[in-house]
Amino acid sequence: MRSNLKRVVLGATALTSALVVGLAGPASAATVNLYGLSLSKNTEVSGQYEWHSAGTAGGYTYYAGSFSNAGARDAIPGNNLEAVLALEFDTWANGAWTHKNRYASKVNTFDSWTFNYKKNIRVWACDRAVGTTTLKNCSLVY
């Protein structure tokens, strides 16, 4: 009897520790400091990216989170290229998952924002010629 009681207490303690540390349960979170350069080294992307699992939709886990002071800086001024932090992800809307191709999220600027109902989020450092929308020299940051 005493041995079984010890097992129950040890098991409960281990489970509680796992939940507190984040080793179990759906509310695990992660924070990443972003830093990367485009292939040309013209664009410098930095900031902080935090996400956590927020539920399931369509049989997949979706994530919510935020970007803090995230953006792109033009590291080589005067070369007719703009600095771009580009995002790519899958989003849940109207009862279906759809893919959002890489697009310019921040151009020569920094900002903070939140997101929800996303998965497979990718952050890119890209360039684009001034006055155009075509991304080039993209390098995966995260």
mmCIF file of N, CA and C in Angstrom:
data_model
loop_
_atom_site.group_PDB
_atom_site.id
_atom_site.type_symbol
_atom_site.label_atom_id
_atom_site.label_comp_id
_atom_site.label_asym_id
_atom_site.label_seq_id
_atom_site.Cartn_x
_atom_site.Cartn_y
_atom_site.Cartn_z
ATOM 1 N N MET A 1 0.822 -1.194 0.000
ATOM 2 C CA MET A 1 0.000 0.000 0.000
ATOM 3 C C MET A 1 0.866 1.257 0.000
ATOM 4 N N ARG A 2 1.872 1.259 0.845
ATOM 5 C CA ARG A 2 2.759 2.414 0.937
ATOM 6 C C ARG A 2 3.490 2.646 -0.384
ATOM 7 N N SER A 3 3.896 1.561 -1.079
ATOM 8 C CA SER A 3 4.597 1.655 -2.351
ATOM 9 C C SER A 3 3.692 2.258 -3.423
ATOM 10 N N ASN A 4 2.425 1.857 -3.447
ATOM 11 C CA ASN A 4 1.478 2.404 -4.428
ATOM 12 C C ASN A 4 1.235 3.893 -4.185
ATOM 13 N N LEU A 5 1.166 4.294 -2.918
ATOM 14 C CA LEU A 5 0.963 5.695 -2.591
ATOM 15 C C LEU A 5 2.151 6.529 -3.070
ATOM 16 N N LYS A 6 3.371 6.026 -2.877
ATOM 17 C CA LYS A 6 4.564 6.729 -3.360
ATOM 18 C C LYS A 6 4.524 6.899 -4.870
ATOM 19 N N ARG A 7 4.109 5.851 -5.589
ATOM 20 C CA ARG A 7 4.028 5.931 -7.056
ATOM 21 C C ARG A 7 3.023 6.992 -7.494
ATOM 22 N N VAL A 8 1.875 7.041 -6.827
ATOM 23 C CA VAL A 8 0.850 8.020 -7.174
ATOM 24 C C VAL A 8 1.368 9.439 -6.925
ATOM 25 N N VAL A 9 1.999 9.638 -5.768
ATOM 26 C CA VAL A 9 2.521 10.968 -5.443
ATOM 27 C C VAL A 9 3.621 11.362 -6.421
ATOM 28 N N LEU A 10 4.556 10.445 -6.717
ATOM 29 C CA LEU A 10 5.628 10.745 -7.675
ATOM 30 C C LEU A 10 5.068 11.013 -9.062
ATOM 31 N N GLY A 11 4.079 10.239 -9.480
ATOM 32 C CA GLY A 11 3.465 10.440 -10.790
ATOM 33 C C GLY A 11 2.773 11.791 -10.880
ATOM 34 N N ALA A 12 2.046 12.169 -9.834
ATOM 35 C CA ALA A 12 1.358 13.462 -9.818
ATOM 36 C C ALA A 12 2.368 14.606 -9.822
ATOM 37 N N THR A 13 3.462 14.446 -9.082
ATOM 38 C CA THR A 13 4.495 15.479 -9.057
ATOM 39 C C THR A 13 5.147 15.629 -10.428
ATOM 40 N N ALA A 14 5.434 14.522 -11.083
ATOM 41 C CA ALA A 14 6.054 14.571 -12.415
ATOM 42 C C ALA A 14 5.117 15.229 -13.419
ATOM 43 N N LEU A 15 3.828 14.897 -13.372
ATOM 44 C CA LEU A 15 2.867 15.491 -14.290
ATOM 45 C C LEU A 15 2.751 16.993 -14.049
ATOM 46 N N THR A 16 2.681 17.398 -12.789
ATOM 47 C CA THR A 16 2.593 18.818 -12.470
ATOM 48 C C THR A 16 3.833 19.550 -12.974
ATOM 49 N N SER A 17 5.004 18.972 -12.753
ATOM 50 C CA SER A 17 6.243 19.599 -13.233
ATOM 51 C C SER A 17 6.243 19.723 -14.748
ATOM 52 N N ALA A 18 5.792 18.691 -15.438
ATOM 53 C CA ALA A 18 5.758 18.733 -16.904
ATOM 54 C C ALA A 18 4.826 19.827 -17.392
ATOM 55 N N LEU A 19 3.680 19.998 -16.748
ATOM 56 C CA LEU A 19 2.745 21.036 -17.164
ATOM 57 C C LEU A 19 3.309 22.427 -16.893
ATOM 58 N N VAL A 20 3.958 22.617 -15.737
ATOM 59 C CA VAL A 20 4.514 23.917 -15.403
ATOM 60 C C VAL A 20 5.653 24.277 -16.354
ATOM 61 N N VAL A 21 6.527 23.313 -16.666
ATOM 62 C CA VAL A 21 7.666 23.565 -17.532
ATOM 63 C C VAL A 21 7.236 23.665 -18.990
ATOM 64 N N GLY A 22 6.065 23.118 -19.331
ATOM 65 C CA GLY A 22 5.588 23.198 -20.704
ATOM 66 C C GLY A 22 5.908 21.967 -21.522
ATOM 67 N N LEU A 23 6.241 20.867 -20.866
ATOM 68 C CA LEU A 23 6.561 19.648 -21.591
ATOM 69 C C LEU A 23 5.310 18.886 -21.995
ATOM 70 N N ALA A 24 4.191 19.231 -21.433
ATOM 71 C CA ALA A 24 2.943 18.555 -21.757
ATOM 72 C C ALA A 24 1.867 19.603 -21.946
ATOM 73 N N GLY A 25 0.808 19.221 -22.612
ATOM 74 C CA GLY A 25 -0.312 20.121 -22.790
ATOM 75 C C GLY A 25 -0.205 20.906 -24.075
ATOM 76 N N PRO A 26 -1.339 21.395 -24.581
ATOM 77 C CA PRO A 26 -1.380 22.055 -25.879
ATOM 78 C C PRO A 26 -0.940 23.511 -25.870
ATOM 79 N N ALA A 27 -0.664 24.078 -24.714
ATOM 80 C CA ALA A 27 -0.374 25.506 -24.665
ATOM 81 C C ALA A 27 1.125 25.803 -24.685
ATOM 82 N N SER A 28 1.907 24.955 -25.361
ATOM 83 C CA SER A 28 3.341 25.214 -25.420
ATOM 84 C C SER A 28 3.601 26.467 -26.252
ATOM 85 N N ALA A 29 4.661 27.192 -25.889
ATOM 86 C CA ALA A 29 4.977 28.445 -26.571
ATOM 87 C C ALA A 29 6.461 28.510 -26.879
ATOM 88 N N ALA A 30 6.794 29.357 -27.830
ATOM 89 C CA ALA A 30 8.199 29.557 -28.179
ATOM 90 C C ALA A 30 8.402 31.008 -28.590
ATOM 91 N N THR A 31 9.589 31.521 -28.284
ATOM 92 C CA THR A 31 9.978 32.861 -28.700
ATOM 93 C C THR A 31 11.316 32.762 -29.415
ATOM 94 N N VAL A 32 11.417 33.433 -30.556
ATOM 95 C CA VAL A 32 12.631 33.393 -31.361
ATOM 96 C C VAL A 32 13.067 34.821 -31.662
ATOM 97 N N ASN A 33 14.357 35.087 -31.497
ATOM 98 C CA ASN A 33 14.926 36.349 -31.952
ATOM 99 C C ASN A 33 15.272 36.178 -33.426
ATOM 100 N N LEU A 34 14.654 36.967 -34.269
ATOM 101 C CA LEU A 34 14.876 36.880 -35.712
ATOM 102 C C LEU A 34 16.104 37.680 -36.121
ATOM 103 N N TYR A 35 16.881 37.121 -37.022
ATOM 104 C CA TYR A 35 17.954 37.872 -37.658
ATOM 105 C C TYR A 35 18.355 37.149 -38.939
ATOM 106 N N GLY A 36 18.420 37.892 -40.038
ATOM 107 C CA GLY A 36 18.850 37.296 -41.293
ATOM 108 C C GLY A 36 19.068 38.353 -42.347
ATOM 109 N N LEU A 37 19.809 37.959 -43.371
ATOM 110 C CA LEU A 37 20.129 38.843 -44.495
ATOM 111 C C LEU A 37 19.587 38.249 -45.781
ATOM 112 N N SER A 38 19.214 39.110 -46.715
ATOM 113 C CA SER A 38 18.857 38.636 -48.049
ATOM 114 C C SER A 38 20.128 38.112 -48.715
ATOM 115 N N LEU A 39 19.970 37.383 -49.820
ATOM 116 C CA LEU A 39 21.130 36.812 -50.509
ATOM 117 C C LEU A 39 22.107 37.894 -50.976
ATOM 118 N N SER A 40 21.604 39.080 -51.299
ATOM 119 C CA SER A 40 22.460 40.184 -51.736
ATOM 120 C C SER A 40 23.085 40.926 -50.558
ATOM 121 N N LYS A 41 22.612 40.625 -49.361
ATOM 122 C CA LYS A 41 23.028 41.302 -48.123
ATOM 123 C C LYS A 41 22.513 42.745 -48.050
ATOM 124 N N ASN A 42 21.599 43.117 -48.952
ATOM 125 C CA ASN A 42 20.997 44.442 -48.912
ATOM 126 C C ASN A 42 19.997 44.563 -47.762
ATOM 127 N N THR A 43 19.250 43.497 -47.493
ATOM 128 C CA THR A 43 18.198 43.526 -46.482
ATOM 129 C C THR A 43 18.653 42.839 -45.209
ATOM 130 N N GLU A 44 18.442 43.536 -44.098
ATOM 131 C CA GLU A 44 18.706 42.974 -42.779
ATOM 132 C C GLU A 44 17.368 42.915 -42.038
ATOM 133 N N VAL A 45 16.911 41.689 -41.744
ATOM 134 C CA VAL A 45 15.652 41.471 -41.033
ATOM 135 C C VAL A 45 15.975 41.144 -39.584
ATOM 136 N N SER A 46 15.219 41.744 -38.662
ATOM 137 C CA SER A 46 15.382 41.429 -37.249
ATOM 138 C C SER A 46 14.071 41.671 -36.522
ATOM 139 N N GLY A 47 14.027 41.224 -35.281
ATOM 140 C CA GLY A 47 12.846 41.373 -34.441
ATOM 141 C C GLY A 47 12.646 40.147 -33.593
ATOM 142 N N GLN A 48 11.503 40.069 -32.951
ATOM 143 C CA GLN A 48 11.182 38.921 -32.118
ATOM 144 C C GLN A 48 9.857 38.326 -32.574
ATOM 145 N N TYR A 49 9.808 36.998 -32.603
ATOM 146 C CA TYR A 49 8.647 36.242 -33.073
ATOM 147 C C TYR A 49 8.256 35.273 -31.973
ATOM 148 N N GLU A 50 7.013 35.362 -31.495
ATOM 149 C CA GLU A 50 6.501 34.481 -30.444
ATOM 150 C C GLU A 50 5.253 33.796 -30.946
ATOM 151 N N TRP A 51 5.128 32.502 -30.671
ATOM 152 C CA TRP A 51 3.911 31.792 -31.056
ATOM 153 C C TRP A 51 3.587 30.719 -30.040
ATOM 154 N N HIS A 52 2.312 30.312 -30.037
ATOM 155 C CA HIS A 52 1.854 29.212 -29.191
ATOM 156 C C HIS A 52 0.699 28.511 -29.896
ATOM 157 N N SER A 53 0.570 27.216 -29.626
ATOM 158 C CA SER A 53 -0.550 26.490 -30.210
ATOM 159 C C SER A 53 -1.824 27.021 -29.567
ATOM 160 N N ALA A 54 -2.829 27.267 -30.399
ATOM 161 C CA ALA A 54 -4.047 27.909 -29.918
ATOM 162 C C ALA A 54 -5.291 27.061 -30.129
ATOM 163 N N GLY A 55 -5.168 25.919 -30.806
ATOM 164 C CA GLY A 55 -6.318 25.055 -31.036
ATOM 165 C C GLY A 55 -6.116 24.218 -32.282
ATOM 166 N N THR A 56 -7.211 23.616 -32.734
ATOM 167 C CA THR A 56 -7.171 22.839 -33.964
ATOM 168 C C THR A 56 -8.292 23.289 -34.894
ATOM 169 N N ALA A 57 -8.030 23.155 -36.185
ATOM 170 C CA ALA A 57 -9.015 23.484 -37.214
ATOM 171 C C ALA A 57 -8.732 22.603 -38.415
ATOM 172 N N GLY A 58 -9.754 21.972 -38.928
ATOM 173 C CA GLY A 58 -9.574 21.122 -40.100
ATOM 174 C C GLY A 58 -8.592 19.986 -39.874
ATOM 175 N N GLY A 59 -8.459 19.543 -38.632
ATOM 176 C CA GLY A 59 -7.565 18.439 -38.305
ATOM 177 C C GLY A 59 -6.115 18.843 -38.075
ATOM 178 N N TYR A 60 -5.812 20.130 -38.074
ATOM 179 C CA TYR A 60 -4.445 20.611 -37.869
ATOM 180 C C TYR A 60 -4.382 21.601 -36.710
ATOM 181 N N THR A 61 -3.251 21.621 -36.034
ATOM 182 C CA THR A 61 -3.016 22.614 -34.992
ATOM 183 C C THR A 61 -2.794 23.967 -35.647
ATOM 184 N N TYR A 62 -3.427 24.987 -35.082
ATOM 185 C CA TYR A 62 -3.141 26.342 -35.555
ATOM 186 C C TYR A 62 -2.469 27.126 -34.432
ATOM 187 N N TYR A 63 -1.826 28.222 -34.816
ATOM 188 C CA TYR A 63 -1.016 28.987 -33.895
ATOM 189 C C TYR A 63 -1.460 30.446 -33.842
ATOM 190 N N ALA A 64 -1.246 31.050 -32.692
ATOM 191 C CA ALA A 64 -1.448 32.478 -32.484
ATOM 192 C C ALA A 64 -0.147 33.015 -31.925
ATOM 193 N N GLY A 65 0.065 34.311 -32.058
ATOM 194 C CA GLY A 65 1.301 34.869 -31.527
ATOM 195 C C GLY A 65 1.495 36.305 -31.937
ATOM 196 N N SER A 66 2.763 36.707 -31.951
ATOM 197 C CA SER A 66 3.058 38.101 -32.255
ATOM 198 C C SER A 66 4.459 38.262 -32.821
ATOM 199 N N PHE A 67 4.626 39.368 -33.511
ATOM 200 C CA PHE A 67 5.933 39.839 -33.939
ATOM 201 C C PHE A 67 6.157 41.147 -33.183
ATOM 202 N N SER A 68 7.333 41.297 -32.578
ATOM 203 C CA SER A 68 7.647 42.509 -31.825
ATOM 204 C C SER A 68 8.862 43.193 -32.427
ATOM 205 N N ASN A 69 8.710 44.482 -32.684
ATOM 206 C CA ASN A 69 9.786 45.277 -33.282
ATOM 207 C C ASN A 69 10.447 44.518 -34.431
ATOM 208 N N ALA A 70 9.623 43.974 -35.295
ATOM 209 C CA ALA A 70 10.105 43.173 -36.429
ATOM 210 C C ALA A 70 10.033 43.988 -37.711
ATOM 211 N N GLY A 71 11.032 43.794 -38.562
ATOM 212 C CA GLY A 71 11.019 44.511 -39.819
ATOM 213 C C GLY A 71 12.306 44.344 -40.593
ATOM 214 N N ALA A 72 12.487 45.243 -41.554
ATOM 215 C CA ALA A 72 13.621 45.150 -42.470
ATOM 216 C C ALA A 72 14.323 46.493 -42.583
ATOM 217 N N ARG A 73 15.650 46.434 -42.603
ATOM 218 C CA ARG A 73 16.492 47.626 -42.736
ATOM 219 C C ARG A 73 17.320 47.500 -43.999
ATOM 220 N N ASP A 74 17.410 48.595 -44.730
ATOM 221 C CA ASP A 74 18.217 48.640 -45.942
ATOM 222 C C ASP A 74 19.683 48.799 -45.541
ATOM 223 N N ALA A 75 20.472 47.739 -45.704
ATOM 224 C CA ALA A 75 21.866 47.741 -45.265
ATOM 225 C C ALA A 75 22.811 48.370 -46.289
ATOM 226 N N ILE A 76 22.334 48.529 -47.533
ATOM 227 C CA ILE A 76 23.174 49.124 -48.591
ATOM 228 C C ILE A 76 22.355 50.233 -49.266
ATOM 229 N N PRO A 77 22.309 51.410 -48.686
ATOM 230 C CA PRO A 77 21.504 52.490 -49.269
ATOM 231 C C PRO A 77 22.017 52.917 -50.647
ATOM 232 N N GLY A 78 21.074 53.407 -51.464
ATOM 233 C CA GLY A 78 21.450 53.978 -52.750
ATOM 234 C C GLY A 78 21.620 52.992 -53.885
ATOM 235 N N ASN A 79 21.246 51.725 -53.693
ATOM 236 C CA ASN A 79 21.423 50.734 -54.772
ATOM 237 C C ASN A 79 20.102 50.403 -55.481
ATOM 238 N N ASN A 80 19.073 51.216 -55.283
ATOM 239 C CA ASN A 80 17.770 51.049 -55.935
ATOM 240 C C ASN A 80 17.020 49.804 -55.467
ATOM 241 N N LEU A 81 17.394 49.259 -54.286
ATOM 242 C CA LEU A 81 16.685 48.120 -53.704
ATOM 243 C C LEU A 81 16.068 48.519 -52.369
ATOM 244 N N GLU A 82 14.871 48.005 -52.113
ATOM 245 C CA GLU A 82 14.216 48.194 -50.825
ATOM 246 C C GLU A 82 14.405 46.941 -49.985
ATOM 247 N N ALA A 83 14.381 47.104 -48.661
ATOM 248 C CA ALA A 83 14.510 45.992 -47.719
ATOM 249 C C ALA A 83 13.121 45.490 -47.347
ATOM 250 N N VAL A 84 12.931 44.155 -47.413
ATOM 251 C CA VAL A 84 11.603 43.576 -47.198
ATOM 252 C C VAL A 84 11.658 42.415 -46.212
ATOM 253 N N LEU A 85 10.810 42.481 -45.180
ATOM 254 C CA LEU A 85 10.504 41.317 -44.361
ATOM 255 C C LEU A 85 9.274 40.703 -45.011
ATOM 256 N N ALA A 86 9.423 39.490 -45.531
ATOM 257 C CA ALA A 86 8.316 38.818 -46.213
ATOM 258 C C ALA A 86 7.827 37.659 -45.361
ATOM 259 N N LEU A 87 6.541 37.397 -45.442
ATOM 260 C CA LEU A 87 5.925 36.279 -44.725
ATOM 261 C C LEU A 87 5.275 35.320 -45.700
ATOM 262 N N GLU A 88 5.201 34.068 -45.285
ATOM 263 C CA GLU A 88 4.511 33.010 -46.035
ATOM 264 C C GLU A 88 3.899 32.095 -44.984
ATOM 265 N N PHE A 89 2.650 31.653 -45.184
ATOM 266 C CA PHE A 89 1.991 30.819 -44.182
ATOM 267 C C PHE A 89 0.727 30.189 -44.750
ATOM 268 N N ASP A 90 0.162 29.278 -43.974
ATOM 269 C CA ASP A 90 -1.168 28.736 -44.238
ATOM 270 C C ASP A 90 -2.108 29.385 -43.234
ATOM 271 N N THR A 91 -3.313 29.733 -43.679
ATOM 272 C CA THR A 91 -4.274 30.384 -42.801
ATOM 273 C C THR A 91 -5.628 29.683 -42.867
ATOM 274 N N TRP A 92 -6.322 29.636 -41.744
ATOM 275 C CA TRP A 92 -7.638 29.032 -41.649
ATOM 276 C C TRP A 92 -8.680 30.127 -41.782
ATOM 277 N N ALA A 93 -9.520 30.043 -42.800
ATOM 278 C CA ALA A 93 -10.585 31.028 -43.011
ATOM 279 C C ALA A 93 -11.721 30.373 -43.774
ATOM 280 N N ASN A 94 -12.935 30.705 -43.415
ATOM 281 C CA ASN A 94 -14.137 30.196 -44.086
ATOM 282 C C ASN A 94 -14.165 28.671 -44.156
ATOM 283 N N GLY A 95 -13.678 28.014 -43.090
ATOM 284 C CA GLY A 95 -13.759 26.562 -42.997
ATOM 285 C C GLY A 95 -12.731 25.791 -43.803
ATOM 286 N N ALA A 96 -11.652 26.449 -44.248
ATOM 287 C CA ALA A 96 -10.632 25.748 -45.044
ATOM 288 C C ALA A 96 -9.260 26.373 -44.834
ATOM 289 N N TRP A 97 -8.229 25.537 -45.000
ATOM 290 C CA TRP A 97 -6.854 26.020 -44.973
ATOM 291 C C TRP A 97 -6.474 26.501 -46.369
ATOM 292 N N THR A 98 -5.878 27.693 -46.458
ATOM 293 C CA THR A 98 -5.371 28.194 -47.723
ATOM 294 C C THR A 98 -3.926 28.665 -47.525
ATOM 295 N N HIS A 99 -3.143 28.570 -48.583
ATOM 296 C CA HIS A 99 -1.748 28.970 -48.515
ATOM 297 C C HIS A 99 -1.601 30.413 -48.975
ATOM 298 N N LYS A 100 -0.901 31.208 -48.192
ATOM 299 C CA LYS A 100 -0.586 32.595 -48.562
ATOM 300 C C LYS A 100 0.865 32.608 -49.020
ATOM 301 N N ASN A 101 1.073 32.830 -50.313
ATOM 302 C CA ASN A 101 2.420 32.863 -50.864
ATOM 303 C C ASN A 101 3.224 34.006 -50.262
ATOM 304 N N ARG A 102 4.529 33.904 -50.370
ATOM 305 C CA ARG A 102 5.444 34.914 -49.825
ATOM 306 C C ARG A 102 5.023 36.302 -50.319
ATOM 307 N N TYR A 103 4.899 37.240 -49.371
ATOM 308 C CA TYR A 103 4.496 38.602 -49.712
ATOM 309 C C TYR A 103 5.230 39.593 -48.810
ATOM 310 N N ALA A 104 5.332 40.816 -49.251
ATOM 311 C CA ALA A 104 6.008 41.868 -48.483
ATOM 312 C C ALA A 104 5.123 42.278 -47.315
ATOM 313 N N SER A 105 5.598 42.031 -46.108
ATOM 314 C CA SER A 105 4.862 42.420 -44.913
ATOM 315 C C SER A 105 5.336 43.768 -44.389
ATOM 316 N N LYS A 106 6.642 43.957 -44.317
ATOM 317 C CA LYS A 106 7.235 45.226 -43.871
ATOM 318 C C LYS A 106 8.325 45.626 -44.857
ATOM 319 N N VAL A 107 8.288 46.879 -45.308
ATOM 320 C CA VAL A 107 9.269 47.389 -46.271
ATOM 321 C C VAL A 107 9.974 48.594 -45.654
ATOM 322 N N ASN A 108 11.287 48.451 -45.443
ATOM 323 C CA ASN A 108 12.101 49.533 -44.871
ATOM 324 C C ASN A 108 11.514 50.092 -43.577
ATOM 325 N N THR A 109 10.901 49.235 -42.769
ATOM 326 C CA THR A 109 10.273 49.707 -41.535
ATOM 327 C C THR A 109 10.187 48.580 -40.512
ATOM 328 N N PHE A 110 9.885 48.943 -39.272
ATOM 329 C CA PHE A 110 9.708 47.992 -38.179
ATOM 330 C C PHE A 110 8.373 48.255 -37.500
ATOM 331 N N ASP A 111 7.762 47.187 -36.964
ATOM 332 C CA ASP A 111 6.465 47.319 -36.321
ATOM 333 C C ASP A 111 6.235 46.099 -35.426
ATOM 334 N N SER A 112 5.146 46.126 -34.667
ATOM 335 C CA SER A 112 4.711 44.998 -33.846
ATOM 336 C C SER A 112 3.266 44.676 -34.200
ATOM 337 N N TRP A 113 2.923 43.386 -34.263
ATOM 338 C CA TRP A 113 1.567 42.972 -34.595
ATOM 339 C C TRP A 113 1.323 41.561 -34.081
ATOM 340 N N THR A 114 0.046 41.167 -34.066
ATOM 341 C CA THR A 114 -0.338 39.834 -33.607
ATOM 342 C C THR A 114 -0.969 39.054 -34.762
ATOM 343 N N PHE A 115 -1.086 37.734 -34.570
ATOM 344 C CA PHE A 115 -1.726 36.882 -35.583
ATOM 345 C C PHE A 115 -2.448 35.729 -34.895
ATOM 346 N N ASN A 116 -3.325 35.077 -35.631
ATOM 347 C CA ASN A 116 -4.079 33.926 -35.138
ATOM 348 C C ASN A 116 -4.473 33.061 -36.336
ATOM 349 N N TYR A 117 -4.803 31.807 -36.063
ATOM 350 C CA TYR A 117 -5.256 30.860 -37.094
ATOM 351 C C TYR A 117 -4.249 30.695 -38.228
ATOM 352 N N LYS A 118 -2.970 30.534 -37.880
ATOM 353 C CA LYS A 118 -1.915 30.336 -38.882
ATOM 354 C C LYS A 118 -1.142 29.060 -38.576
ATOM 355 N N LYS A 119 -0.499 28.505 -39.606
ATOM 356 C CA LYS A 119 0.442 27.394 -39.444
ATOM 357 C C LYS A 119 1.482 27.482 -40.557
ATOM 358 N N ASN A 120 2.572 26.747 -40.389
ATOM 359 C CA ASN A 120 3.660 26.737 -41.381
ATOM 360 C C ASN A 120 4.139 28.149 -41.704
ATOM 361 N N ILE A 121 4.343 28.951 -40.681
ATOM 362 C CA ILE A 121 4.758 30.343 -40.866
ATOM 363 C C ILE A 121 6.249 30.392 -41.197
ATOM 364 N N ARG A 122 6.581 31.125 -42.240
ATOM 365 C CA ARG A 122 7.979 31.314 -42.641
ATOM 366 C C ARG A 122 8.263 32.809 -42.760
ATOM 367 N N VAL A 123 9.444 33.198 -42.297
ATOM 368 C CA VAL A 123 9.881 34.595 -42.355
ATOM 369 C C VAL A 123 11.062 34.666 -43.315
ATOM 370 N N TRP A 124 11.021 35.627 -44.247
ATOM 371 C CA TRP A 124 12.048 35.764 -45.275
ATOM 372 C C TRP A 124 12.657 37.165 -45.254
ATOM 373 N N ALA A 125 13.928 37.255 -45.598
ATOM 374 C CA ALA A 125 14.590 38.536 -45.877
ATOM 375 C C ALA A 125 14.709 38.625 -47.393
ATOM 376 N N CYS A 126 14.087 39.644 -47.981
ATOM 377 C CA CYS A 126 14.078 39.793 -49.442
ATOM 378 C C CYS A 126 14.418 41.224 -49.828
ATOM 379 N N ASP A 127 14.778 41.390 -51.092
ATOM 380 C CA ASP A 127 14.945 42.704 -51.698
ATOM 381 C C ASP A 127 13.823 42.883 -52.718
ATOM 382 N N ARG A 128 13.585 44.116 -53.085
ATOM 383 C CA ARG A 128 12.764 44.406 -54.256
ATOM 384 C C ARG A 128 13.207 45.746 -54.807
ATOM 385 N N ALA A 129 13.158 45.843 -56.114
ATOM 386 C CA ALA A 129 13.532 47.101 -56.761
ATOM 387 C C ALA A 129 12.515 48.178 -56.385
ATOM 388 N N VAL A 130 12.994 49.390 -56.194
ATOM 389 C CA VAL A 130 12.121 50.505 -55.855
ATOM 390 C C VAL A 130 11.033 50.631 -56.921
ATOM 391 N N GLY A 131 9.782 50.778 -56.481
ATOM 392 C CA GLY A 131 8.663 50.958 -57.404
ATOM 393 C C GLY A 131 8.097 49.663 -57.958
ATOM 394 N N THR A 132 8.565 48.502 -57.472
ATOM 395 C CA THR A 132 8.044 47.219 -57.951
ATOM 396 C C THR A 132 7.511 46.405 -56.768
ATOM 397 N N THR A 133 6.879 45.280 -57.068
ATOM 398 C CA THR A 133 6.381 44.382 -56.017
ATOM 399 C C THR A 133 7.052 43.015 -56.053
ATOM 400 N N THR A 134 7.886 42.763 -57.050
ATOM 401 C CA THR A 134 8.534 41.458 -57.196
ATOM 402 C C THR A 134 9.648 41.291 -56.164
ATOM 403 N N LEU A 135 9.554 40.228 -55.372
ATOM 404 C CA LEU A 135 10.573 39.936 -54.372
ATOM 405 C C LEU A 135 11.710 39.150 -55.010
ATOM 406 N N LYS A 136 12.939 39.486 -54.610
ATOM 407 C CA LYS A 136 14.093 38.766 -55.144
ATOM 408 C C LYS A 136 15.170 38.652 -54.071
ATOM 409 N N ASN A 137 16.158 37.810 -54.341
ATOM 410 C CA ASN A 137 17.261 37.568 -53.417
ATOM 411 C C ASN A 137 16.780 37.120 -52.039
ATOM 412 N N CYS A 138 15.670 36.381 -51.996
ATOM 413 C CA CYS A 138 15.071 35.977 -50.719
ATOM 414 C C CYS A 138 15.882 34.894 -50.026
ATOM 415 N N SER A 139 15.992 35.051 -48.719
ATOM 416 C CA SER A 139 16.685 34.080 -47.878
ATOM 417 C C SER A 139 15.793 33.787 -46.673
ATOM 418 N N LEU A 140 15.624 32.500 -46.367
ATOM 419 C CA LEU A 140 14.770 32.088 -45.253
ATOM 420 C C LEU A 140 15.416 32.482 -43.926
ATOM 421 N N VAL A 141 14.696 33.245 -43.115
ATOM 422 C CA VAL A 141 15.171 33.660 -41.797
ATOM 423 C C VAL A 141 14.689 32.675 -40.750
ATOM 424 N N TYR A 142 13.403 32.315 -40.834
ATOM 425 C CA TYR A 142 12.833 31.339 -39.912
ATOM 426 C C TYR A 142 11.625 30.687 -40.543
#
